[in-house]
Coordinates of C-alpha atoms and ligand atoms in Angstrom, one line a residue:
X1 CA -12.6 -11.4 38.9
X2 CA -13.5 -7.7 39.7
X3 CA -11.0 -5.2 39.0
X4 CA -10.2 -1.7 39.5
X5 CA -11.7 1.5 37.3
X6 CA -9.9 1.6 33.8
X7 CA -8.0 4.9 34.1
X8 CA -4.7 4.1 31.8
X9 CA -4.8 2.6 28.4
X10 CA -1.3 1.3 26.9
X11 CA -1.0 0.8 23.1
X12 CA 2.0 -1.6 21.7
X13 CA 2.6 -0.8 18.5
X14 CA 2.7 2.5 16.2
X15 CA 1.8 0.6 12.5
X16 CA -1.8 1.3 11.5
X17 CA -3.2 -1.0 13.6
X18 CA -1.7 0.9 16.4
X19 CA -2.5 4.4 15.3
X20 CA -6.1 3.6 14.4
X21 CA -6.7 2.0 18.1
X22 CA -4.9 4.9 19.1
X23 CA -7.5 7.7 17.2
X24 CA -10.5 6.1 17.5
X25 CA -10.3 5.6 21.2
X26 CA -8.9 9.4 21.7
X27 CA -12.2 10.6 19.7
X28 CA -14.4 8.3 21.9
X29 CA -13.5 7.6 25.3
X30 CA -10.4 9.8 25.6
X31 CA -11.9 11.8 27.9
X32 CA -11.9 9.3 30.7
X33 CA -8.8 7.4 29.6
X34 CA -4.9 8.4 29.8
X35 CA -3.2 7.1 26.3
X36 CA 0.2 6.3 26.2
X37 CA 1.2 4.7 22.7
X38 CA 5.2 3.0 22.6
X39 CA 6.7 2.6 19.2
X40 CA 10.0 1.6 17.8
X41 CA 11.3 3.3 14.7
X42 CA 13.9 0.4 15.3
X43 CA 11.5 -2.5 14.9
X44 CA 9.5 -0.4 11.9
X45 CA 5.9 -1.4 10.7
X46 CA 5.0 -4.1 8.0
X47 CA 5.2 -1.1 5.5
X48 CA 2.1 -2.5 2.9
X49 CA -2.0 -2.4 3.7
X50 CA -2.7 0.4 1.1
X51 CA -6.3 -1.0 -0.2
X52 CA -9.3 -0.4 1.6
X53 CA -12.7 -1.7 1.3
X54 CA -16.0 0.7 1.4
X55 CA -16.1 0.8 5.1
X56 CA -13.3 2.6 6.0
X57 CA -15.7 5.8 5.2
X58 CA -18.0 4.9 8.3
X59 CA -14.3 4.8 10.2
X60 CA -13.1 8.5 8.7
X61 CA -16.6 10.2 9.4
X62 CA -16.5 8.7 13.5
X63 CA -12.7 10.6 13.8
X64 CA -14.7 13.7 11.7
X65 CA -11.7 13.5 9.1
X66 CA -11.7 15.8 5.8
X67 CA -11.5 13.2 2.8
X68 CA -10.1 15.7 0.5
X69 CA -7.5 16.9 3.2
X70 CA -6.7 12.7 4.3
X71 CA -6.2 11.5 0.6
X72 CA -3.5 14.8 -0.2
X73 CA -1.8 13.8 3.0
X74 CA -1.7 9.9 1.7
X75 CA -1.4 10.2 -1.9
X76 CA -4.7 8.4 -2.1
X77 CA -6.5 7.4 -4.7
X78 CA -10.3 5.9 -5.2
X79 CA -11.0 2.4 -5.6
X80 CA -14.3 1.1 -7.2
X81 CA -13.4 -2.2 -6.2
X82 CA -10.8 -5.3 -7.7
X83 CA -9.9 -6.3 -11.2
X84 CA -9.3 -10.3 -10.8
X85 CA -7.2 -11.8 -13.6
X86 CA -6.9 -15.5 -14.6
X87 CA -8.4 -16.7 -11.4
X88 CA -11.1 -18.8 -12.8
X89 CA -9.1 -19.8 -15.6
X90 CA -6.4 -18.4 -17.9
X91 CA -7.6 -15.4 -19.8
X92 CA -10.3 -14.5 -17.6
X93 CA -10.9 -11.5 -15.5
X94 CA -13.9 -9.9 -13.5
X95 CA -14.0 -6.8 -11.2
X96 CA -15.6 -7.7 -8.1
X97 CA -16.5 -4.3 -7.4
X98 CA -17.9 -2.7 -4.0
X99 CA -22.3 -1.9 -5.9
X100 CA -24.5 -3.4 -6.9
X101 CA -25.0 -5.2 -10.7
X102 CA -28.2 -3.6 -12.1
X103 CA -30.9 -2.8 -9.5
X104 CA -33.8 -5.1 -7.8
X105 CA -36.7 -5.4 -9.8
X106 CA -40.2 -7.2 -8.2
X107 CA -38.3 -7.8 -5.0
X108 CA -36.2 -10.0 -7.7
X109 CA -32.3 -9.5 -7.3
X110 CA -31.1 -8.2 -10.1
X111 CA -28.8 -11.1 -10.8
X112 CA -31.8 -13.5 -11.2
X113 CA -33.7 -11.3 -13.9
X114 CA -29.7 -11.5 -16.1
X115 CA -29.8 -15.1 -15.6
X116 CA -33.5 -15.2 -16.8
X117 CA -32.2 -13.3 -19.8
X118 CA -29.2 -15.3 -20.3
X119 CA -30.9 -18.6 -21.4
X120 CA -29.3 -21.9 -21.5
X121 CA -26.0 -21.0 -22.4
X122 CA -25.0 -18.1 -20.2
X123 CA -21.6 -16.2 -20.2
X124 CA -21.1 -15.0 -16.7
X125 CA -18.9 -11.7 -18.2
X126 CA -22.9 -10.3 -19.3
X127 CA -23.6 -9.5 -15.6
X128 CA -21.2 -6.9 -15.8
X129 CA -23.4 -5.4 -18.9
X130 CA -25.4 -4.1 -16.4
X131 CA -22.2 -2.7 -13.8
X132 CA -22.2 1.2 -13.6
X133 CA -18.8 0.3 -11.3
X134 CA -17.2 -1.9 -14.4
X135 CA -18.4 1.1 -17.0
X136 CA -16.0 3.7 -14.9
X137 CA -13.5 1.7 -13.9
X138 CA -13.0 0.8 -18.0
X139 CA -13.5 4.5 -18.7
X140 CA -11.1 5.5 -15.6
X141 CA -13.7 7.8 -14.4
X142 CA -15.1 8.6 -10.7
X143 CA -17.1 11.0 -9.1
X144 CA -19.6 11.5 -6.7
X145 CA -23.2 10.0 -7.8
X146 CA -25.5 8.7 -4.7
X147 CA -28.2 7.4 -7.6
X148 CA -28.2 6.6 -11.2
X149 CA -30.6 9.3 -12.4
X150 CA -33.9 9.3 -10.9
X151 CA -34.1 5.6 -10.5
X152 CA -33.4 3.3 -7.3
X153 CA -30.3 2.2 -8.5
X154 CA -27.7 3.0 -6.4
X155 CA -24.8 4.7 -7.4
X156 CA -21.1 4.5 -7.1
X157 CA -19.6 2.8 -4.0
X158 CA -15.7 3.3 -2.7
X159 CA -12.7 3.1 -0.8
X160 CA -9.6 4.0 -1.1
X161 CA -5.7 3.5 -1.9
X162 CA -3.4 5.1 0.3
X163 CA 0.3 5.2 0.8
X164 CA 0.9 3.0 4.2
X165 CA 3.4 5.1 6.0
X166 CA 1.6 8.6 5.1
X167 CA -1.8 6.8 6.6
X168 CA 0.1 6.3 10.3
X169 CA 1.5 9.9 10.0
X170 CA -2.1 11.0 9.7
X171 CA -3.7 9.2 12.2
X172 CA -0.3 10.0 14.6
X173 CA -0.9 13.9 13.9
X174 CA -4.6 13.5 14.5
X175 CA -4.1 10.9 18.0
X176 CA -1.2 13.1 19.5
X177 CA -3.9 16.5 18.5
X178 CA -6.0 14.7 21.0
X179 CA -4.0 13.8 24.1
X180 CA -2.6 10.4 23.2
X181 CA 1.5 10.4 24.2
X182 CA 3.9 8.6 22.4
X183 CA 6.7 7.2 23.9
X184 CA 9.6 6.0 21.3
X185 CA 11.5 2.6 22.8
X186 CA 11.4 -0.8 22.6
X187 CA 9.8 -3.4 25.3
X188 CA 11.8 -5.6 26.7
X189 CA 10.3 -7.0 29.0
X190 CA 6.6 -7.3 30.0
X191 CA 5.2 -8.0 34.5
X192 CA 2.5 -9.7 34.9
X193 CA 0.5 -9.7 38.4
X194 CA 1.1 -13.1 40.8
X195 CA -2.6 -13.8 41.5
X196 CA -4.9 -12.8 38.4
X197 CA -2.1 -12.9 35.5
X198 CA -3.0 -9.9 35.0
X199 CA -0.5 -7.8 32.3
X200 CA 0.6 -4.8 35.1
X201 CA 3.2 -2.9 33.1
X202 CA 6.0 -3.1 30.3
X203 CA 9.5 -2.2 30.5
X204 CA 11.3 -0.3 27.8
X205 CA 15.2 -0.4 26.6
X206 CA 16.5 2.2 29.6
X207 CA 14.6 0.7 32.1
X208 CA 11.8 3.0 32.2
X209 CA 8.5 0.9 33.5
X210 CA 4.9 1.9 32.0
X211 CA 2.2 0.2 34.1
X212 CA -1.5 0.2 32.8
X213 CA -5.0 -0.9 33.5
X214 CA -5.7 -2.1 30.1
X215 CA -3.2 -3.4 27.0
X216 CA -3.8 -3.1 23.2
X217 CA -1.3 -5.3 21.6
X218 CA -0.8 -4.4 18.1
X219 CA 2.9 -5.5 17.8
X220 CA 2.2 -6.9 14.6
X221 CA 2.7 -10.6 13.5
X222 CA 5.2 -11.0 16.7
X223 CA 2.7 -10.6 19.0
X224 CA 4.4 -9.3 22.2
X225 CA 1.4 -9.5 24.4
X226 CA -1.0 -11.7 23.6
X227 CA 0.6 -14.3 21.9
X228 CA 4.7 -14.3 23.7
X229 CA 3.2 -13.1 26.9
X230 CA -0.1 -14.6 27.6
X231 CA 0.5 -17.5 25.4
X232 CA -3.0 -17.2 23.5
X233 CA -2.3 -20.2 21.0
X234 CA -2.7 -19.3 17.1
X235 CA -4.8 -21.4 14.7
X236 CA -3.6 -21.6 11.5
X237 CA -5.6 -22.1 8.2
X238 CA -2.7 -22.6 5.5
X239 CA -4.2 -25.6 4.2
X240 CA -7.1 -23.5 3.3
X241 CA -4.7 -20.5 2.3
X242 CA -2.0 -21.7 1.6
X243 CA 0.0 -18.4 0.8
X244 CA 2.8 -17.7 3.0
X245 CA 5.0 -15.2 1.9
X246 CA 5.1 -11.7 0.3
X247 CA 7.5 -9.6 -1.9
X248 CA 6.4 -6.0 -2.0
X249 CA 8.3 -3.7 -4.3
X250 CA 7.2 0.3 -5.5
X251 CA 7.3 1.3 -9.1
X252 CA 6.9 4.7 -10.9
X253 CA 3.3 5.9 -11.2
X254 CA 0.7 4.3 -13.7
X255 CA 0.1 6.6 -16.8
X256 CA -3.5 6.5 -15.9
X257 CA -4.5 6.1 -12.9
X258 CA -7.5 3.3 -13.2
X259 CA -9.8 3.5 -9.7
X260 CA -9.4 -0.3 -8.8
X261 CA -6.3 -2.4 -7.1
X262 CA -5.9 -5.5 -9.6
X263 CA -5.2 -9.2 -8.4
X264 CA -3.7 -11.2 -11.2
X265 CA -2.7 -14.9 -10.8
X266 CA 0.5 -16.4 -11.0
X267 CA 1.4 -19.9 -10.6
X268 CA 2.1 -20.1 -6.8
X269 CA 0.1 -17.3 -5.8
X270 CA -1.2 -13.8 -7.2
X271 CA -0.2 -10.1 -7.6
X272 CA -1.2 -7.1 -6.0
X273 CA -0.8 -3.6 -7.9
X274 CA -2.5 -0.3 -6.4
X275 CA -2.6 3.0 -8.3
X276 CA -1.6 6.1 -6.1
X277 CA -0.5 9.6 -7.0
X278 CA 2.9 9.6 -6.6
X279 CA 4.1 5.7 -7.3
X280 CA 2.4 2.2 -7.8
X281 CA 2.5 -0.6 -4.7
X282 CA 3.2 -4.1 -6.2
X283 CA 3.4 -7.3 -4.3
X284 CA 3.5 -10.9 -4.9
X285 CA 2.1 -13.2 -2.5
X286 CA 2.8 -16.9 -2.9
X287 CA 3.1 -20.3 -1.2
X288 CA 6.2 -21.7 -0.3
X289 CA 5.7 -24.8 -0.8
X290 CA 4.8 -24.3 -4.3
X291 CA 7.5 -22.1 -6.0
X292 CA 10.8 -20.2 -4.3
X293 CA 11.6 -17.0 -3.4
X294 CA 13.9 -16.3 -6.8
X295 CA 10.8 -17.6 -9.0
X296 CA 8.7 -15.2 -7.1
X297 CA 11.1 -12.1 -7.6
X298 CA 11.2 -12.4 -10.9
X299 CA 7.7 -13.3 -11.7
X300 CA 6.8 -10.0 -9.4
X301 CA 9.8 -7.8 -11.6
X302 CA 8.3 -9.7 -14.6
X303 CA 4.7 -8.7 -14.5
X304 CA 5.4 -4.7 -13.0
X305 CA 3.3 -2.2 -15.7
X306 CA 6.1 0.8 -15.0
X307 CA 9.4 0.7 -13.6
X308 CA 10.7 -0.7 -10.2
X309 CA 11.9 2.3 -7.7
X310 CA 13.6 -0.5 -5.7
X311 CA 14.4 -4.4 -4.4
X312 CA 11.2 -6.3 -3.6
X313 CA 11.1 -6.5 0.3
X314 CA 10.4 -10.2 1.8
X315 CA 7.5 -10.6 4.2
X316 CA 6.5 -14.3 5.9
X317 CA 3.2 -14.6 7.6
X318 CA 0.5 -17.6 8.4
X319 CA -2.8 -17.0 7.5
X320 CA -4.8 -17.6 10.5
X321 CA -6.2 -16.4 13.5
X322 CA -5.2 -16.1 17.5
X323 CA -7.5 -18.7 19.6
X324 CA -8.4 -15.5 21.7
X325 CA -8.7 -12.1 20.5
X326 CA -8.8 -10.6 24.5
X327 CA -6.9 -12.1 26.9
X328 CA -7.1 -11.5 30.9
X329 CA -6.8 -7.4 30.6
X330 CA -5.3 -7.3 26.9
X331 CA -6.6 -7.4 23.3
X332 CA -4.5 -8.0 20.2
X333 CA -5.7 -5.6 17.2
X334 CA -3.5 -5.8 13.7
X335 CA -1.3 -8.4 12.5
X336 CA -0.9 -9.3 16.2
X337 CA -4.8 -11.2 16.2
X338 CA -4.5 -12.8 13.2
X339 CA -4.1 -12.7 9.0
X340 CA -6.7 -13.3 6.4
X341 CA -3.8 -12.5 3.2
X342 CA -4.5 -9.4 1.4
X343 CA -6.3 -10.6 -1.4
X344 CA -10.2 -9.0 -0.9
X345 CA -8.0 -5.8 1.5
X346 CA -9.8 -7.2 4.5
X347 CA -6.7 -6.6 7.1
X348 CA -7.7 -2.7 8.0
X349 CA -11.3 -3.1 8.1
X350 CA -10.7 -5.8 10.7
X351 CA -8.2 -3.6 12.6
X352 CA -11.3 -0.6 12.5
X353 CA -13.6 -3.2 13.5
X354 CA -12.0 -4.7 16.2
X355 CA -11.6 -1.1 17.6
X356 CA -15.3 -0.5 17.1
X357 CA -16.4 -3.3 18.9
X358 CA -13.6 -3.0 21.6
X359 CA -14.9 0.2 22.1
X360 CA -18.3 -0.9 22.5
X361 CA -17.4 -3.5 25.1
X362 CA -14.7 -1.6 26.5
X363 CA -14.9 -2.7 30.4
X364 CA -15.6 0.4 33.0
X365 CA -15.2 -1.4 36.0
X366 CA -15.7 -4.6 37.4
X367 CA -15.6 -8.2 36.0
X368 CA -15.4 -8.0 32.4
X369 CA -15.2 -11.9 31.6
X370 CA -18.9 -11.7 30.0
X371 CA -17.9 -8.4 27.5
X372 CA -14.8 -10.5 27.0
X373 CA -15.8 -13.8 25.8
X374 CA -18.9 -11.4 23.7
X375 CA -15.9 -9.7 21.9
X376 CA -14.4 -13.0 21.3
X377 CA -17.4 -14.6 19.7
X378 CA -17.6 -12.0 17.8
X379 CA -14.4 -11.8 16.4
X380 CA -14.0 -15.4 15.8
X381 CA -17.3 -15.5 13.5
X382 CA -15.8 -12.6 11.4
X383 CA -12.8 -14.0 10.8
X384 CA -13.9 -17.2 9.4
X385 CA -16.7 -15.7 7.4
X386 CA -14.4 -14.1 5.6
X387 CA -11.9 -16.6 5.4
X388 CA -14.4 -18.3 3.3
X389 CA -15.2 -16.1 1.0
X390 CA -11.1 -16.0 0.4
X391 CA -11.1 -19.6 -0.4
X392 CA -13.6 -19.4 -3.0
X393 CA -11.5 -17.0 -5.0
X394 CA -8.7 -20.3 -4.9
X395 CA -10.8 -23.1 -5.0
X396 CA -13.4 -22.2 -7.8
X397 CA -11.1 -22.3 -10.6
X398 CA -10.9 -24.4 -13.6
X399 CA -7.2 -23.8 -13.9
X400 CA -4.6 -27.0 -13.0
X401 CA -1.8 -26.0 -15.0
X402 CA 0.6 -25.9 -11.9
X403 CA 0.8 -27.5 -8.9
X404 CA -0.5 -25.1 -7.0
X405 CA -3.8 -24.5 -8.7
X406 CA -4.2 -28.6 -8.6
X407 CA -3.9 -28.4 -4.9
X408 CA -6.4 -25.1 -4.8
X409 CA -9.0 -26.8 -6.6
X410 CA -9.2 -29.7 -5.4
X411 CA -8.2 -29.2 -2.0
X412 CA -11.1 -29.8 0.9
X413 CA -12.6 -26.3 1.6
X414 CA -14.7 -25.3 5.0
X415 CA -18.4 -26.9 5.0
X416 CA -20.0 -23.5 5.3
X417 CA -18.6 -22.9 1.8
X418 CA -19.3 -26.3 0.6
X419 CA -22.4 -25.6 1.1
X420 CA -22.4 -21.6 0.2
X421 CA -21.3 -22.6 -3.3
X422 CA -23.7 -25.5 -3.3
X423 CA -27.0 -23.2 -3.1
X424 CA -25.3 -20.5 -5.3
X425 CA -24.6 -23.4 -8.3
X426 CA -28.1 -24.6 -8.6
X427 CA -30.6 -21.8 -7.8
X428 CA -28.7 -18.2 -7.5
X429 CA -29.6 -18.0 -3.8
X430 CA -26.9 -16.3 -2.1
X431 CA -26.3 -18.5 1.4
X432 CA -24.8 -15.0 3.6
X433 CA -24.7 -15.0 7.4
X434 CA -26.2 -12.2 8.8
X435 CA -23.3 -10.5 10.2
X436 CA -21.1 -11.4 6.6
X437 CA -19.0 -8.3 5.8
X438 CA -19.4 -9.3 2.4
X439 CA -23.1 -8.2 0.8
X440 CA -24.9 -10.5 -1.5
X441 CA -23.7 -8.3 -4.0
X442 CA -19.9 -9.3 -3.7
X443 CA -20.8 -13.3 -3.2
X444 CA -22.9 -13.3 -6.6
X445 CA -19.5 -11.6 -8.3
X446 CA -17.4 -13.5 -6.8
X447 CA -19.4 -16.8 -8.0
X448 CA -19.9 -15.9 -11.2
X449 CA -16.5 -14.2 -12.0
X450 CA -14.7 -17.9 -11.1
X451 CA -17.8 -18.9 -13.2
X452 CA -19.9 -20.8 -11.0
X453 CA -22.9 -20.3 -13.7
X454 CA -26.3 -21.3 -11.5
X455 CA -28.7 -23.8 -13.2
X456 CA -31.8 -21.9 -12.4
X457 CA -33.1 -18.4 -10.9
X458 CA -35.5 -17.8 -9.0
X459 CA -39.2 -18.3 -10.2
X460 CA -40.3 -14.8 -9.2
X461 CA -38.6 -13.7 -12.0
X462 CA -41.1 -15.1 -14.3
X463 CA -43.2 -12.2 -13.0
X464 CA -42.0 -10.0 -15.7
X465 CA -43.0 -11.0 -19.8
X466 CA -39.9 -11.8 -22.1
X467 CA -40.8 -7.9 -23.5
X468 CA -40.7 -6.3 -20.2
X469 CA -37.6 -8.0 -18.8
X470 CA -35.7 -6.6 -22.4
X471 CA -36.9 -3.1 -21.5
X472 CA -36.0 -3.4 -18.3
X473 CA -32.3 -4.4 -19.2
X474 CA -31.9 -1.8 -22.0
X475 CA -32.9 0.7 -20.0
X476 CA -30.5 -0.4 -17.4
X477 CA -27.9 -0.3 -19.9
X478 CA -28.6 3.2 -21.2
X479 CA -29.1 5.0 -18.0
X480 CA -25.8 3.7 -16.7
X481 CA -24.4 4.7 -20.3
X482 CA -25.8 7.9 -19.3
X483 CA -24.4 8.3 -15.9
X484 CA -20.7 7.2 -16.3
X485 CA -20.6 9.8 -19.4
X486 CA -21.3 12.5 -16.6
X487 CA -18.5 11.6 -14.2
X488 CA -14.9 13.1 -14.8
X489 CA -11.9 11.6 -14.8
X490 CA -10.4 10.2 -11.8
X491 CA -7.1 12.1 -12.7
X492 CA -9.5 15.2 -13.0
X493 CA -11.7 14.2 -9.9
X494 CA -8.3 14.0 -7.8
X495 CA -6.4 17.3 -9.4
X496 CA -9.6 18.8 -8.5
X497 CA -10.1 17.7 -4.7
X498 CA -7.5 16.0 -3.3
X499 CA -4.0 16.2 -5.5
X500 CA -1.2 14.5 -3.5
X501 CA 0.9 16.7 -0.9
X502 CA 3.7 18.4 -3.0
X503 CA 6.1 17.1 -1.1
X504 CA 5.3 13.4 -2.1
X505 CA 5.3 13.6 -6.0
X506 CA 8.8 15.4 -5.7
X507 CA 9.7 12.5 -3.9
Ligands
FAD30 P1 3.0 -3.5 12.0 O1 2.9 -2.6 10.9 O2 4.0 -4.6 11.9 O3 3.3 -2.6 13.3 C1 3.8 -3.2 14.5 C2 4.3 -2.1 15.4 O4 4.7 -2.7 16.6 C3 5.4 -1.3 14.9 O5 5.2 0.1 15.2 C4 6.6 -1.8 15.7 O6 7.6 -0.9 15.9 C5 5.9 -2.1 17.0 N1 6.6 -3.1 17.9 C6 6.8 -4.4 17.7 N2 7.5 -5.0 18.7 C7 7.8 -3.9 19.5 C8 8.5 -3.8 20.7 N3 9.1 -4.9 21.3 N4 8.6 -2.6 21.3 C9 8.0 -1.5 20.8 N5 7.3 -1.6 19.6 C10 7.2 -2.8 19.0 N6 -4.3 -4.7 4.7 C11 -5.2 -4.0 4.0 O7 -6.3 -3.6 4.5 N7 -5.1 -3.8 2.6 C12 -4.0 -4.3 1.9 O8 -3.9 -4.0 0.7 C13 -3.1 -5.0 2.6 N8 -2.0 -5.6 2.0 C14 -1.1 -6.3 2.7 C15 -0.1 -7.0 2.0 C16 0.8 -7.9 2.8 C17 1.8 -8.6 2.0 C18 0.6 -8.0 4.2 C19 1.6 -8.8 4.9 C20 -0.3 -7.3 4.8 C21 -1.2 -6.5 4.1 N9 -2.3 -5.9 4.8 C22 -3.2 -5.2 4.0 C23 -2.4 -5.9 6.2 C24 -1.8 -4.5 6.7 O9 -0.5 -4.3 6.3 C25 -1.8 -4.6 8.3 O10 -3.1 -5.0 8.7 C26 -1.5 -3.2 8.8 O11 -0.4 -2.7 8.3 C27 -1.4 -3.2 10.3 O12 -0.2 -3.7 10.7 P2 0.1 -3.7 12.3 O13 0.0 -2.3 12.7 O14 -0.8 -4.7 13.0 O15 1.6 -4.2 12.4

């Protein structure tokens, strides 16, 4: 059905889902488009989401935001990727970091040359011999380093940690600088039009009707729009993941502060802590049906590193996804589309690239059913790609001392992984889609840090002698050696650039 020009874009929501939409459609069609944003400081945001992943750069550079200047407003911290602890089995732990491991050699991944190397009885903790990520995260160092001396392996990846609430403040600052308004109420209720279903306008608490051309709902897990009002269905994938619950919970700042969130498992579930300036983030995510909610308190008060700065706060969700991410003239973004559990920080990269490719489908005019069902596809294929590689993190593990991890290991998994882990166990071949967010770098960590050891490598290999391939991995060895000795500290790299807002360590 044709419809009008797009003039007026309405925004539900003002958590960082709603905030991002907000920027990134200021910077990039806010010339043609009136922005109104509603928000209620009654309702409040989820309050967690402080671990990124690498692309959240690509997201700061298209708003033209100042790193030093974004991580002093936010606390922030960097983050070389995530420490995993007894996920495999008790007592083991593997940073599944955001390079690579060593450096292609012969058009050979470097993986296949260690597993050469590594004969018939390999340890999969030696591929991180050859990590320049693992050697600065042990040595709590970071800095800037493109390239490992003059060779072509590449040098240290990132993201960031940031403090939730400062992150919305930011992007709110840097959205109203650009013309979006913000109106503070609550919806009540929502009109839809008679003949195409059409969302026309919301009403607030007071009465006061906003109409629009186009709807964002990023209500968060309620989903206002999409879900209450359209009635898009959700799909939910808790037998896959089974996690349904959180406990978040602050504590005083770490005495050093290590660039990389850790994940360690407990019996029902894992926990989350993230390093920032002025105070730690903890969580504990867990299953329901596997252990209660006192259990989990004091399992999350249990394992803190420094001391709690308050109660842990309850949060419920189903991991899953909406049936449709845009619906008739609205598009969820957020918690409101769906949730993959916070485990590989996946939740704001999906909110930036559900923006991004919004944006790049955003309708002018006309019918938009074709950019519509594009964005869906899309969407969909994201979600369960990374859904996946969540699952492997449960599934691969050797562990079955509780209930939960029997149910993990031996529950049925997608047939995608099946066969993912399949090609990965008896050759090294890594089976990634094209569009994966998730590089064959990550996969082959992930594998081998929940110790999926592959029988064989691949025969190209063989191109190097048994002398040649030991040069080659001592000299990979020394020049990372070489380069991590040259970084700072990441206290020093921070105190340096980007120390936190005064303000927020007197807090
Ligand atoms: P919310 O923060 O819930 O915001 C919803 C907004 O809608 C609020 O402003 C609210 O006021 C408004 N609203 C709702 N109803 C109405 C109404 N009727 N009228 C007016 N306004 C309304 N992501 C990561 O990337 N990294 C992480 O480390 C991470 N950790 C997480 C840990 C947990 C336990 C959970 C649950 C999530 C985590 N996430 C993480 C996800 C991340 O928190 C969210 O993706 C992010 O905060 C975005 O939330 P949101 O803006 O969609 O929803």
């Amino acid at each position: 059905m044709d419809r009008p020009e797009v003039r007026k874009l309405v925004i539900v929501g003002g958590g960082t889902a709603g905030w991002i939409t907000a920027a990134a459609f200021a910077r990039l069609l806010g010339q043609r488009l009136q922005i109104e944003l509603v928000e209620s400081e009654a309702i409040g945001t989820v309050g967690v989401g402080e671990a990124t992943i690498p692309q959240i750069i690509r997201l700061n550079a298209i708003l033209g935001l100042d790193e030093n200047a974004f991580l002093s407003a936010t606390s922030g911290t960097f983050k070389l990727g995530i420490e995993f602890v007894d996920w495999g089995r008790k007592g083991s732990r593997y940073l599944h970091t955001f390079g690579d491991t060593g450096m292609t050699l012969a058009n050979v991944a470097f993986h296949h040359h260690w597993r050469r190397s590594a004969g018939t009885a390999p340890d999969p903790k030696g591929l991180w011999d050859f990590s320049l990520h693992q050697l600065a995260a042990d040595q709590a160092r970071f800095g800037k380093l493109d390239r490992v001396g003059n060779t072509a392996m590449t040098g240290l990846a990132y993201a960031y940690h940031f403090d939730a609430s400062r992150y919305a403040l930011f992007l709110r600052d840097y959205a109203e600088g650009r013309g979006v308004t913000r109106t503070e109420s609550i919806v009540e209720s929502v009109a839809r039009d008679g003949e195409s279903g059409d969302i026309r306008s919301i009403t607030l608490k007071g009465g006061k009707e906003v109409a629009g051309d186009f709807f964002i709902d990023c209500t968060g897990f309620r989903a206002l729009l999409l879900g209450e009002t359209l009635g898009v269905g959700y799909r939910d994938w808790s037998k896959w993941l089974p996690c349904d619950r959180a406990l978040a919970v602050p504590s005083e700042r770490l005495p050093v502060l290590v660039p990389y969130t850790r994940a360690t498992a407990r019996d029902a579930g894992w926990q989350w802590r993230i390093p920032l300036q002025h105070r730690t983030g903890n969580g504990h995510v867990y299953s329901s049906g596997f252990t209660t909610d006192d259990a989990a308190a004091d399992l999350l008060m249990a394992g803190l590193d420094t001391r709690a700065l308050g109660d842990p706060r309850p949060i419920r969700f189903t991991t899953g996804r909406r049936e449709a991410f845009w619906a008739h003239n609205c598009a969820a973004i957020g918690l409101s589309s769906g949730f993959l559990e916070p485990l590989e920080s996946t939740s704001i990269h999906l909110i930036q690239s559900h923006v991004s490719r919004l944006i790049q489908l955003f309708p002018r005019a006309g019918d938009p059913s074709a950019m519509r069902a594009e964005y869906n596809r899309r969407c969909e294929e994201e979600f369960a790609q990374i859904r996946d590689f969540l699952i492997l993190h449960y599934h691969r593990t050797d562990r079955e001392d509780t209930e939960f991890w029997r149910f993990c290991k031996h529950m049925d998994v997608p047939d995608s992984l099946t066969h993912k882990i399949a090609l990965f166990a008896s050759s090294g071949r890594v089976g990634r889609d094209v569009d994966d967010l998730f590089r064959d770098a990550s996969w082959v960590q992930v594998m081998l840090g929940q110790e999926i050891v592959p029988a064989d490598y691949d025969p190209m290999a063989d191109q190097l002698s048994e002398a040649q391939l030991a040069e080659f991995l001592a000299n990979l060895r020394m020049l990372i050696a070489r380069a991590v000795g040259t970084l700072p500290t990441h206290e020093e790299y921070l105190a340096r650039h980007c120390p936190a807002d005064a303000s927020l360590l007197a807090a």
